[in-house]
CSV table of C-alpha atoms in Angstrom, one decimal:
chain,number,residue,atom,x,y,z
X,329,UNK,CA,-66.1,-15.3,2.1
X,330,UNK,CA,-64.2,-12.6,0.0
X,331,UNK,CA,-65.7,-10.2,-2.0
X,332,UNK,CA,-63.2,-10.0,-4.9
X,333,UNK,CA,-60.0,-11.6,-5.5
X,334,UNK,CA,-58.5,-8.8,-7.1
X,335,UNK,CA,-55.5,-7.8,-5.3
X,336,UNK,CA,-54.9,-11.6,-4.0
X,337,UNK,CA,-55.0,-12.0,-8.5
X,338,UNK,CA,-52.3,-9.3,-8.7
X,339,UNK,CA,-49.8,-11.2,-6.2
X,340,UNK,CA,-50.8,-14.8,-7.6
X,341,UNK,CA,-52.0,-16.4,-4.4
X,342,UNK,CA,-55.5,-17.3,-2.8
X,343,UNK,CA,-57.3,-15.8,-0.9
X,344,UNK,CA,-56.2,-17.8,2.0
X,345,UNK,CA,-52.5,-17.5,1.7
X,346,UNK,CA,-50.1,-16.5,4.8
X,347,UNK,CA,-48.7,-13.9,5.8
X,348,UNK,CA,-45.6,-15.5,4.7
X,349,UNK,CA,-46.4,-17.0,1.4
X,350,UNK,CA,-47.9,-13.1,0.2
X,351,UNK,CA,-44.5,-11.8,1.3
X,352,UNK,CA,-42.7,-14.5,-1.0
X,353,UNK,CA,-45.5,-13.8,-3.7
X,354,UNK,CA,-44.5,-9.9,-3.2
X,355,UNK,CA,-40.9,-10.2,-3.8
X,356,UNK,CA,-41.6,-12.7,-6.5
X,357,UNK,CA,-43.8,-10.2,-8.4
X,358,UNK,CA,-41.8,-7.2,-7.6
X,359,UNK,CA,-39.1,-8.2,-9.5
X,360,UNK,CA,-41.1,-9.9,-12.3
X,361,UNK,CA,-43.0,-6.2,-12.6
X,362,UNK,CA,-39.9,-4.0,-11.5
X,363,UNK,CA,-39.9,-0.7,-14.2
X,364,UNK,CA,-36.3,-2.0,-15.1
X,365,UNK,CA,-37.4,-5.2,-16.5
X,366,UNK,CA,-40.4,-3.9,-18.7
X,367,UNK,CA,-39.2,-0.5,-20.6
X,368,UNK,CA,-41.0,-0.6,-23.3
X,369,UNK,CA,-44.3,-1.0,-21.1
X,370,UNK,CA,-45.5,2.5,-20.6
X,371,UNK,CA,-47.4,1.1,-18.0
X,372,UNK,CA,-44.8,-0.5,-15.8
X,373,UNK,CA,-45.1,1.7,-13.5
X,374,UNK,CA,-48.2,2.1,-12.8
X,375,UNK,CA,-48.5,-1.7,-12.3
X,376,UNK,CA,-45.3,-1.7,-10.1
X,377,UNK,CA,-47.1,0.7,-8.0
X,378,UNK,CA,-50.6,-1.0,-8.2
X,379,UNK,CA,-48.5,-4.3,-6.3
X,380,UNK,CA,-47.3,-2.4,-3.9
X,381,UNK,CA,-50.4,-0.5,-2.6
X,382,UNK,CA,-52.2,-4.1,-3.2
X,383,UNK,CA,-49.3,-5.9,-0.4
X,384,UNK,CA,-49.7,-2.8,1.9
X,385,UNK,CA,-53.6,-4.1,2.0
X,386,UNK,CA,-52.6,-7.4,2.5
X,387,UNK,CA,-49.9,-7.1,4.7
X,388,UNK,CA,-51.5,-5.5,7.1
X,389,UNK,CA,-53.7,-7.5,9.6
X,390,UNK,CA,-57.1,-5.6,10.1
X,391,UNK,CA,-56.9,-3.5,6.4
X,392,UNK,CA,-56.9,-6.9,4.6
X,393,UNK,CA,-59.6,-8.3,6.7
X,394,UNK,CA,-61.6,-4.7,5.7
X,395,UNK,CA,-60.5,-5.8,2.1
X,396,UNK,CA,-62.1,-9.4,2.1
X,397,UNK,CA,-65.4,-8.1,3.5
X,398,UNK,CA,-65.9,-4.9,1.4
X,399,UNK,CA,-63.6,-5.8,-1.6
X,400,UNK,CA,-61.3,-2.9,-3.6
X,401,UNK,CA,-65.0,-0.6,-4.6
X,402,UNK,CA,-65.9,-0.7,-1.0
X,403,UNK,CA,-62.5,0.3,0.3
X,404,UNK,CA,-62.4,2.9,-1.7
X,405,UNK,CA,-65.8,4.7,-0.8
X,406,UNK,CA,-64.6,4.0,2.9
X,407,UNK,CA,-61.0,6.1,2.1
X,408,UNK,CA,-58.6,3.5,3.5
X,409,UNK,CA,-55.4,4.4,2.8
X,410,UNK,CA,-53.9,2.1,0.8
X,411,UNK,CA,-50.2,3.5,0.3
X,412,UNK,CA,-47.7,1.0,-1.7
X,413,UNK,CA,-45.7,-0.6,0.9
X,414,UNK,CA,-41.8,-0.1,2.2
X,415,UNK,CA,-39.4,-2.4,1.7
X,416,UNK,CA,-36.6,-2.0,4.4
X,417,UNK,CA,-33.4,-1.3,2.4
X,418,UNK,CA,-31.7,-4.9,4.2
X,419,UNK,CA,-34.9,-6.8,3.1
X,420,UNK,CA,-34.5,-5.5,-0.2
X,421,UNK,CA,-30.8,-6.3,-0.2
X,422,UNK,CA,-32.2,-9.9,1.2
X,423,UNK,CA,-34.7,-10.2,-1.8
X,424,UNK,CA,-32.1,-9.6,-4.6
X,425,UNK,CA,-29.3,-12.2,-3.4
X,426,UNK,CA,-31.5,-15.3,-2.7
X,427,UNK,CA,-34.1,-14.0,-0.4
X,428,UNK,CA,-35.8,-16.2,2.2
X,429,UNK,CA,-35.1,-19.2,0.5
X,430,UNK,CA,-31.1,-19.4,1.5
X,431,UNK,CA,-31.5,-18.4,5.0
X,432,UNK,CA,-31.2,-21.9,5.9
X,433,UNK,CA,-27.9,-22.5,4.0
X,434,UNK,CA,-26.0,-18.5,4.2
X,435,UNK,CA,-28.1,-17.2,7.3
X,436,UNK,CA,-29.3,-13.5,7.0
X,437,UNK,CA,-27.1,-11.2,4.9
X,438,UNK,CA,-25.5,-9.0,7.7
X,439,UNK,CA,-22.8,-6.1,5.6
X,440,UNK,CA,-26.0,-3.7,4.1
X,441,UNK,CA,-27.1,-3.7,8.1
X,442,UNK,CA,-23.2,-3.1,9.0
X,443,UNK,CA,-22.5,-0.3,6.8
X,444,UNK,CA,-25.9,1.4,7.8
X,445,UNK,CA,-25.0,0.8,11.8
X,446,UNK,CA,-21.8,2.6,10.8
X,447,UNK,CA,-22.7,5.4,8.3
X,448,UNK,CA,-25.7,6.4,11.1
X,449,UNK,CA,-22.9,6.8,13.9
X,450,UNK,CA,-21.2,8.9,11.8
X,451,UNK,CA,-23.7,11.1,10.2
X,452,UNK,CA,-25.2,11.3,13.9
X,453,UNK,CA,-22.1,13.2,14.8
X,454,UNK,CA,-21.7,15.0,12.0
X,455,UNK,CA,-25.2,16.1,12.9
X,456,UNK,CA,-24.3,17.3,16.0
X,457,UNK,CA,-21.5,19.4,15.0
X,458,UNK,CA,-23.4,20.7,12.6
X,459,UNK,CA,-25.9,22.1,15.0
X,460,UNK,CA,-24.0,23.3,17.4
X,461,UNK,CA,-22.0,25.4,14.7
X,462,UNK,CA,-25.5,26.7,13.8
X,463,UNK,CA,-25.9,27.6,17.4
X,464,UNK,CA,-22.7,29.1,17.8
X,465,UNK,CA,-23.8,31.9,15.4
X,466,UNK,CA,-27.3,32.7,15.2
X,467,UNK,CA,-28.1,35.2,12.8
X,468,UNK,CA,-30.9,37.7,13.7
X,469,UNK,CA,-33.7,36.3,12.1
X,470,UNK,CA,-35.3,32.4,12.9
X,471,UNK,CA,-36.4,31.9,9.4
X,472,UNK,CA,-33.0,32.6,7.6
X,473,UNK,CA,-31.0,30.2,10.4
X,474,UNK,CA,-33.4,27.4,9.4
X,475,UNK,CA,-33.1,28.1,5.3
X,476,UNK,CA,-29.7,28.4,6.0
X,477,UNK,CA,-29.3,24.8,7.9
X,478,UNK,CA,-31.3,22.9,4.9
X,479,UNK,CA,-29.2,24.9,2.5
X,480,UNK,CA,-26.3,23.4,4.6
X,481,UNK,CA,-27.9,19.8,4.9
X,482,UNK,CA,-28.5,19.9,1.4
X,483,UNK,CA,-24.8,20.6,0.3
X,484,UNK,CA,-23.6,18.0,2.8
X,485,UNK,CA,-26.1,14.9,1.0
X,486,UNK,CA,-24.4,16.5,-2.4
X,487,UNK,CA,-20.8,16.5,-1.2
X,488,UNK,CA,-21.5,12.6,0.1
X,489,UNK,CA,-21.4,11.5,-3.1
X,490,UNK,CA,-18.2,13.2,-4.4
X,491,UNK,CA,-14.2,11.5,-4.2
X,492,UNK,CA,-13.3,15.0,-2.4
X,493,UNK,CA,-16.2,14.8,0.4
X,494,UNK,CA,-15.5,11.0,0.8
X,495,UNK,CA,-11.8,12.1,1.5
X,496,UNK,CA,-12.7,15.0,3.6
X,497,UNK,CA,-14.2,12.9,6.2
X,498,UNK,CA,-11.6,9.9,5.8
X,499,UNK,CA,-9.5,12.5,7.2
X,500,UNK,CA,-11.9,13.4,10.7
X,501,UNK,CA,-10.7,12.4,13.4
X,502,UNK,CA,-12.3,9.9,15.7
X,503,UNK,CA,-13.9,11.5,18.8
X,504,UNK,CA,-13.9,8.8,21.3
X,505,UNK,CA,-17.8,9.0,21.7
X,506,UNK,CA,-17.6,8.0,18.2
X,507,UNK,CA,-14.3,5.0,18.9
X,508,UNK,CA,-16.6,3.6,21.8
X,509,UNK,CA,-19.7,3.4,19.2
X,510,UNK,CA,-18.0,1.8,16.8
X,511,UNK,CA,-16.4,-0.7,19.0
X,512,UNK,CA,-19.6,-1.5,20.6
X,513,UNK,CA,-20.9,-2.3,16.8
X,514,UNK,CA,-18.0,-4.3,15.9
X,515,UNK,CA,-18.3,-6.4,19.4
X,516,UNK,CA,-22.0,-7.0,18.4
X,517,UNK,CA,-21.5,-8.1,15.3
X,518,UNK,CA,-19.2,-10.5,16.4
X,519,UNK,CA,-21.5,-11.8,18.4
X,520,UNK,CA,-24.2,-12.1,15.9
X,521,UNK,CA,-21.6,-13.8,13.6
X,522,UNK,CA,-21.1,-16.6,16.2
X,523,UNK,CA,-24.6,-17.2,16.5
X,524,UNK,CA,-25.3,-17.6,12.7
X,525,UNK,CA,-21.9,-19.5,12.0
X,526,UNK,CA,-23.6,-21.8,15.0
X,527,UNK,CA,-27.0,-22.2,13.8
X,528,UNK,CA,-25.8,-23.1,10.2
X,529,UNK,CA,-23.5,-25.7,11.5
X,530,UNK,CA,-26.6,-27.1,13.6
X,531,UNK,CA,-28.3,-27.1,10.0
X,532,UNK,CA,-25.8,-28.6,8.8
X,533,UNK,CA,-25.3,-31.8,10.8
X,534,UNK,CA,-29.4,-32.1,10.7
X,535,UNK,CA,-28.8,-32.7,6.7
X,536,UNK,CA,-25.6,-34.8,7.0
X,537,UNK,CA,-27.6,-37.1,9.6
X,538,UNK,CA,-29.9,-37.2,7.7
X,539,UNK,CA,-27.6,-38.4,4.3
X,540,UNK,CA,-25.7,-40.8,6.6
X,541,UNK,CA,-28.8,-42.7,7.6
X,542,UNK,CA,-29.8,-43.1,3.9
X,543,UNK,CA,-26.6,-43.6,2.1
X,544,UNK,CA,-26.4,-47.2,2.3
X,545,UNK,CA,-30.2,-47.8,1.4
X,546,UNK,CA,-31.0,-46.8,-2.4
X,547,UNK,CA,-34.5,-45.9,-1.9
X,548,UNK,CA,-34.0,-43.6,1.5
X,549,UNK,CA,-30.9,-42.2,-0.6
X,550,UNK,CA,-33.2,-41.1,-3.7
X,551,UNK,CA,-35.8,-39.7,-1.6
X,552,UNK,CA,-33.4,-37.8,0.2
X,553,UNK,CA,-31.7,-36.5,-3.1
X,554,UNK,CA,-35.4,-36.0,-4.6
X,555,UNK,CA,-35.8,-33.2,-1.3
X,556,UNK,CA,-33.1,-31.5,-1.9
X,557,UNK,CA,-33.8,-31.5,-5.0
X,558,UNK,CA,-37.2,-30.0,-4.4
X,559,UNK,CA,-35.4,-27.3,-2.4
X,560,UNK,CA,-32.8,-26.3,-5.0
X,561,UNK,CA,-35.2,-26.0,-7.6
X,562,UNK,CA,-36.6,-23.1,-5.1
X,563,UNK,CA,-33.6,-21.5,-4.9
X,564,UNK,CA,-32.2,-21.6,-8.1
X,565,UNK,CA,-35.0,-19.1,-9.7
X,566,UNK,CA,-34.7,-16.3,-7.1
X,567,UNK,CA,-32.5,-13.5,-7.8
X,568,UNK,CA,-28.7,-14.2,-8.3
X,569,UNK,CA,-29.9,-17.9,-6.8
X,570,UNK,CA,-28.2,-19.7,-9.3
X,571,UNK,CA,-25.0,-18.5,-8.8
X,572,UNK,CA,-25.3,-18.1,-5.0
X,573,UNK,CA,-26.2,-22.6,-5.6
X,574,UNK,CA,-23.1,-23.0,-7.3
X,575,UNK,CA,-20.9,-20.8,-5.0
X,576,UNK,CA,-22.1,-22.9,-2.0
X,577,UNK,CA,-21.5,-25.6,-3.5
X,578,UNK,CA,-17.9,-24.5,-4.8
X,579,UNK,CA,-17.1,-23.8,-0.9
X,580,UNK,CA,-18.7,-27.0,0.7
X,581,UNK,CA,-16.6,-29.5,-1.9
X,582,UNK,CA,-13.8,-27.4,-1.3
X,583,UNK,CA,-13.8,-27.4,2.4
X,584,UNK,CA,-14.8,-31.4,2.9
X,585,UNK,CA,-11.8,-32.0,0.0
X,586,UNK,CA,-9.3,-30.5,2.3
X,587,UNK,CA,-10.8,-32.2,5.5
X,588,UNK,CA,-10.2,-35.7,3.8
X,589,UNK,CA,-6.8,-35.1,1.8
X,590,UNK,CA,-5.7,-33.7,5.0
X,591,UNK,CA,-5.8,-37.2,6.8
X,592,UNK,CA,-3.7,-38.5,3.9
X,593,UNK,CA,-1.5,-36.5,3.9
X,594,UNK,CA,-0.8,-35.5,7.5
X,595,UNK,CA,-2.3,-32.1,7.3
X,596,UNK,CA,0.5,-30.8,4.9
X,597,UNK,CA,-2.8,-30.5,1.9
X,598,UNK,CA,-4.7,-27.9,4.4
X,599,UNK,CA,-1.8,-25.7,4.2
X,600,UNK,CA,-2.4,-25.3,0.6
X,601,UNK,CA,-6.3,-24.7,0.8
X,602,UNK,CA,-5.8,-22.4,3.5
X,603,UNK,CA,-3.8,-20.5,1.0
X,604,UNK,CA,-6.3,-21.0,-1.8
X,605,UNK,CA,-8.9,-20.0,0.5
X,606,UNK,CA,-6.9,-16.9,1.7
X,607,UNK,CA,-6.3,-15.7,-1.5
X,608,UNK,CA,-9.8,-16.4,-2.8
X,609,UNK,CA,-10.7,-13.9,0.3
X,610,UNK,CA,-8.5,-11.4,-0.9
X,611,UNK,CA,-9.3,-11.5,-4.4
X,612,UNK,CA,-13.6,-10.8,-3.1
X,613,UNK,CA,-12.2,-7.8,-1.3
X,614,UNK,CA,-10.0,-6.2,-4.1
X,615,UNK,CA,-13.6,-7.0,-6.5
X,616,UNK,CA,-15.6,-4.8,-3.7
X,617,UNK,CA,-13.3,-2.0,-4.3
X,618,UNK,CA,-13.0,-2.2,-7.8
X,619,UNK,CA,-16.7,-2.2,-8.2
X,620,UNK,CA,-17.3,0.3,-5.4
X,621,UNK,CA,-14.8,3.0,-7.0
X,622,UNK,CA,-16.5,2.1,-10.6
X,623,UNK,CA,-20.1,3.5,-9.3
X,624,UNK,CA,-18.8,6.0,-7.5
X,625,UNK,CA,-17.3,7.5,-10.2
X,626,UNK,CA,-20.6,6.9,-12.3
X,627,UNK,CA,-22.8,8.4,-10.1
X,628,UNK,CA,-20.2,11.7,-10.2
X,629,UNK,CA,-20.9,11.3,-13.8
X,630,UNK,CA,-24.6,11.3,-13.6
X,631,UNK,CA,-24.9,14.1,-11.1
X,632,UNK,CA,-22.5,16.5,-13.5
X,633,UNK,CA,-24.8,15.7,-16.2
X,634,UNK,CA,-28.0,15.7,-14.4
X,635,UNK,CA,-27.0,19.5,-13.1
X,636,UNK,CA,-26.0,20.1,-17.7
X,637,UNK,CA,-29.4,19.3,-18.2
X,638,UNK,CA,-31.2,21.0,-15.4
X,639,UNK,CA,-29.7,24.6,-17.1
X,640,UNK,CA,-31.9,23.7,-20.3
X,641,UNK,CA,-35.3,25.0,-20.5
X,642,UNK,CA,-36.8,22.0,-22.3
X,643,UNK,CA,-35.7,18.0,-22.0
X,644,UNK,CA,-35.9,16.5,-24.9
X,645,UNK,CA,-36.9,12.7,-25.3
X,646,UNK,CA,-33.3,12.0,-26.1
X,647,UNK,CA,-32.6,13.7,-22.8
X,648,UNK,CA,-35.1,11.6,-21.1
X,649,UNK,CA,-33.6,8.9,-22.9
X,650,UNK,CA,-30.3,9.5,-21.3
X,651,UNK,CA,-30.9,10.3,-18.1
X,652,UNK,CA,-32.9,6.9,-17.8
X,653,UNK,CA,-29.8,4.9,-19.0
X,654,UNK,CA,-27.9,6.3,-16.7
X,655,UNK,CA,-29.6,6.1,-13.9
X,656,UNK,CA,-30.1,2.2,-15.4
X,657,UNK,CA,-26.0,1.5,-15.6
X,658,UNK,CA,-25.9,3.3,-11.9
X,659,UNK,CA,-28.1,0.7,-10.6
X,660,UNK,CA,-26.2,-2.1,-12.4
X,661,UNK,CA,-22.8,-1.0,-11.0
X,662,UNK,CA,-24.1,-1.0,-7.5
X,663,UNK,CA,-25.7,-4.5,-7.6
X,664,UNK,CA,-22.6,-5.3,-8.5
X,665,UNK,CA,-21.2,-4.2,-5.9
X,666,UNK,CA,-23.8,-5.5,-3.7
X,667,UNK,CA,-23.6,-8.9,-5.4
X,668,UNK,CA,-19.0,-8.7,-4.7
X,669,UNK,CA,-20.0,-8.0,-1.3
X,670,UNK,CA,-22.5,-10.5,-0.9
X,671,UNK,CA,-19.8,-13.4,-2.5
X,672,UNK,CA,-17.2,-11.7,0.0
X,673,UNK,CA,-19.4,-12.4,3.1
X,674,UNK,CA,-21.2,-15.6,2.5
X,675,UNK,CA,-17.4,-17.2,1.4
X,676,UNK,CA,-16.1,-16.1,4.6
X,677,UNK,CA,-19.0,-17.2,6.4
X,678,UNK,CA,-19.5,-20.6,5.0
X,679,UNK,CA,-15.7,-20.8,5.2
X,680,UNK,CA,-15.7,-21.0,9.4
X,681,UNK,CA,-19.2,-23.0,9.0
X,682,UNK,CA,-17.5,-25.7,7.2
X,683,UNK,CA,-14.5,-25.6,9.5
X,684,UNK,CA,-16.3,-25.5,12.7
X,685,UNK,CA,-18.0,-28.7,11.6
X,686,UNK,CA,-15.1,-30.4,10.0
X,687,UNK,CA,-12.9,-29.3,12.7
X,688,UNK,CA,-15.1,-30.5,15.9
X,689,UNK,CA,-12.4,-31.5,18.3
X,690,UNK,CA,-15.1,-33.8,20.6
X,691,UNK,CA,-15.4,-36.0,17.0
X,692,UNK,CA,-12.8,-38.7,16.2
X,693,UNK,CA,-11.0,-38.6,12.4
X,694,UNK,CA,-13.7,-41.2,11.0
X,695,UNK,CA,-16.5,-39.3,12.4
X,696,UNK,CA,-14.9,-36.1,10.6
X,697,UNK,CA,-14.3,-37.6,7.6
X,698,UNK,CA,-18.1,-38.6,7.3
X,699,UNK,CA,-18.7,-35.4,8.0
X,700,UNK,CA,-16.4,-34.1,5.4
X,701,UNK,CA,-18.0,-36.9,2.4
X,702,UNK,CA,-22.0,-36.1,3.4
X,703,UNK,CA,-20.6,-32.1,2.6
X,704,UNK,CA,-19.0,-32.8,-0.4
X,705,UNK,CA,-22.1,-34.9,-1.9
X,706,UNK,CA,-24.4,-32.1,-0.9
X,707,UNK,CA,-21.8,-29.4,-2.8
X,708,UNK,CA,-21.9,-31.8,-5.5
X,709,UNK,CA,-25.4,-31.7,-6.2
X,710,UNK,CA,-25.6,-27.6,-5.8
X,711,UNK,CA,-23.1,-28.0,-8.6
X,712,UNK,CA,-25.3,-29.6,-10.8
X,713,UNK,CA,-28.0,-27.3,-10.4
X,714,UNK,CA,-29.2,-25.0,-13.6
X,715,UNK,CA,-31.9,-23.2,-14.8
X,716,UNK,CA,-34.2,-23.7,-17.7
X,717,UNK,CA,-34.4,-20.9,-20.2
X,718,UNK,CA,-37.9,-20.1,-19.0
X,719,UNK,CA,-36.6,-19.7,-15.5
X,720,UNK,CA,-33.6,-17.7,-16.2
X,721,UNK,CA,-35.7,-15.3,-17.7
X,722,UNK,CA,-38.0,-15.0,-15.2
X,723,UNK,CA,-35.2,-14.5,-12.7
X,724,UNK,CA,-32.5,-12.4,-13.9
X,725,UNK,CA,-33.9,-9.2,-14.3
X,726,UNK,CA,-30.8,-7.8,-11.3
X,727,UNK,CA,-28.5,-10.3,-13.1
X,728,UNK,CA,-28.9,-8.9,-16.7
X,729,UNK,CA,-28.7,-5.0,-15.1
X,730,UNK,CA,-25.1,-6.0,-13.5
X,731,UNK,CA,-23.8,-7.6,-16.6
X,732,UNK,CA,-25.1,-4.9,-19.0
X,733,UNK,CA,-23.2,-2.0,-16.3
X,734,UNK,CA,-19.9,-4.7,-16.4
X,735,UNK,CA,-19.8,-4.6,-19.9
X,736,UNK,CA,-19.8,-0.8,-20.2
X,737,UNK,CA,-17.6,0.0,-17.5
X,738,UNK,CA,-15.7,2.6,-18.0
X,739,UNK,CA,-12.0,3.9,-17.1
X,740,UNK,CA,-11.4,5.7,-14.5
X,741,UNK,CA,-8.5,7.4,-12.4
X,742,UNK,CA,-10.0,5.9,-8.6
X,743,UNK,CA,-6.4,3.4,-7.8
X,744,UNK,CA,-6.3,2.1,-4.8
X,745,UNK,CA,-3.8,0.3,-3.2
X,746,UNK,CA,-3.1,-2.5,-0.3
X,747,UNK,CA,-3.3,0.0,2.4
X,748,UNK,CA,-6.8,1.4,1.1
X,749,UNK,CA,-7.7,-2.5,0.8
X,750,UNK,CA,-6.7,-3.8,4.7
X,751,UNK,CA,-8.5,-0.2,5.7
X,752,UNK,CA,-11.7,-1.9,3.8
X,753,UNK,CA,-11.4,-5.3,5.5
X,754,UNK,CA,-10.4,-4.3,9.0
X,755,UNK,CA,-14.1,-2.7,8.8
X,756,UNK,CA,-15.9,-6.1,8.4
X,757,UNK,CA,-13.3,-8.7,9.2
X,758,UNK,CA,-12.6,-9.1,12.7
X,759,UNK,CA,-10.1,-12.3,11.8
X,760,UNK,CA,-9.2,-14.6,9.0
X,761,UNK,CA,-11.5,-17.4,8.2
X,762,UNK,CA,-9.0,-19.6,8.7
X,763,UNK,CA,-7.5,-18.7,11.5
X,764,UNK,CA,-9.5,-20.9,14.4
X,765,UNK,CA,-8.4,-24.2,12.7
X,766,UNK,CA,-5.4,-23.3,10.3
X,767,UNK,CA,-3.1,-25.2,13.2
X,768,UNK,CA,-5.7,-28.2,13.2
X,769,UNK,CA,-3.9,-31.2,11.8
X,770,UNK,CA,-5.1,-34.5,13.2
């Protein structure tokens, strides 16, 4: 029996929910209560806060069983610490572009993880250097080495954010300690890659068998349409969810459309969506950049002004006022940058998903071809999917902050050209997309 209800109230579950359903309920209200979306509640925070200490109860095993005997009163006479909870920076990333409810159709989101792998081998070594310069000249008192080293640390964080520190390091060069670390990341990742591109084509065939046994029987072929139904109205209210249905979709009609004008026409069609599909790729990296450079240059902006206002004695309210759009349009430009990489990785990733199971060289043409019209029905009905008004507003608190820093983005002298571009993509493309099957014909 549980005391009080209270914190199970402030995710909106009962008392006997999972571990996994309060997680979902978590993410669900974090974005509903996020600061961001309610500005003109001087209490958002608080709240926001109040969630979070509320999921690091529940979360935990033996605090929440504390929590149901002795309720929030009785935890707080007993001191249990009940600090707001984490959220790892790649399950955050995870939450804001579809969260747990697209694993099954994109597989986990693996680029914020690969440019953390690779930023920590790097600022690892940079560590290093740094110490053993502070070694290599140890001035006479203890104390003024170590104010000295967080003077230094602190200047480095600063000069990370800055066009001339980004080019100072583009200019290191590799140690081969460093080489051997990041070939040892790459080599994993491809590794991983095959292992998700695998399990999402063994998803895959699961829901075309599943389509193929119903097809021909109207009442098997509704209630299969009702589930996935059921599932895509899941999807479609989580953050960016709609338009992560609909780019699915866009790539699983696209894919099975080339599979079956291919056998038409000899295979002479594929050249021409292999193209499309190359160019599509490159036009997702050159977005990447484009957004990248843009908050870059932003947060440049933000830090010049942030260090104008710190020389004032007294902020006023329209400094305040200010400083909070800012750091509001900052936050836009990189989801938008998150949400161009996100687009960049699940295209190529759904691109060798779809030809690994059109492709399957053990299958014969009409066995393909089944294939390819089960994946085009499905990518028809992602289409179709939209939101109610109600459920766009519930949804798109991430959406509305990229579209409001898209709309007042702002000119700046960052070009780049195709060099700077292949330099981008040799980091997290290890081959094209079409590249295992571009000479596949039958």
């Amino acid at each position: 029996m549980v005391k009080d209800t209270q914190y199970y109230d402030l995710l909106g579950v009962e008392a006997t929910a999972s571990d996994l359903e309060l997680k979902k309920a978590y993410r669900k209200q974090a974005i509903k209560l996020h600061p961001d979306k309610n500005p003109d509640d001087p209490e958002a925070a608080s709240k926001f806060q109040e969630l979070g200490e509320a999921y690091g109860i529940l979360k935990d095993s033996d605090k929440r069983a504390l929590y149901d005997e002795l309720g929030v009163e009785g935890m707080q006479e007993r001191q249990v610490n009940s600090e707001a909870a984490d959220i790892d920076p790649a399950e955050f990333f995870s939450m804001v572009f579809g969260g747990d409810s697209f694993k099954d159709w994109i597989g986990e989101l693996s680029m914020i993880n690969d440019i953390s792998k690779t930023a920590e081998i790097f600022e690892d070594e940079e560590a290093e250097v740094g110490q053993e310069s502070v070694s290599g000249s140890v001035p006479a008192s203890g104390d003024v080495a170590v104010n000295d080293n967080k003077l230094s640390n602190t200047d480095k964080k600063d000069d990370v954010m800055t066009t001339e520190g980004i080019n100072r390091r583009k200019n290191q060069k590799m140690t081969p300690e460093k080489r051997e670390k990041i070939l040892a990341l790459r080599e994993e990742r491809k590794q991983k890659e095959a292992q998700r591109i695998q399990e999402l084509v063994d998803k895959l065939i699961s829901k075309i068998d599943k389509y193929d046994s119903a097809q021909h029987n109207p009442g098997a072929l509704a209630d299969f349409k009702k589930r996935l139904d059921t599932e895509f109205e899941d999807m479609k209210i989580e953050s960016f969810g709609i338009e992560l249905l609909h780019l699915i979709g866009k790539i699983y009609r696209n894919q099975a459309s080339a599979r079956l004008s291919s056998s038409k026409t000899f295979g002479v069609s594929k050249i021409f969506t292999n193209a499309k599909t190359t160019a599509g790729t490159v036009k997702n990296g050159y977005s990447i950049l484009k957004t990248a450079l843009d908050a870059q240059a932003s947060m440049e902006q933000m830090v010049a002004e942030q260090e104008l206002l710190q020389q004032k004695e007294i902020l006023t309210d329209a400094d305040h006022m200010r400083m909070a759009e800012m750091e509001r349009l900052i936050t836009g430009k990189f989801l938008a940058t998150a949400w161009a990489s996100t687009k960049f990785e699940v295209t190529g990733i759904l691109n060798k998903v779809c030809q690994k199971l059109l492709n399957d060289k053990s299958l014969a043409k009409k066995e393909k071809n089944k294939r390819a019209k089960a994946l085009h029905f499905i990518g028809e009905m992602m289409a179709r999917v939209e939101r109610s008004p109600e459920e766009a507003e519930e949804a798109r608190i991430f959406e509305e902050m990229m579209a409001e820093a898209s709309n007042k983005k702002k000119k700046n002298n960052n070009a780049f050209d195709q060099k700077h571009f292949e330099d981008y993509l040799a980091t997290f493309v290890d081959q094209n997309p079409n590249e295992e099957h571009a000479t596949n014909r039958d």
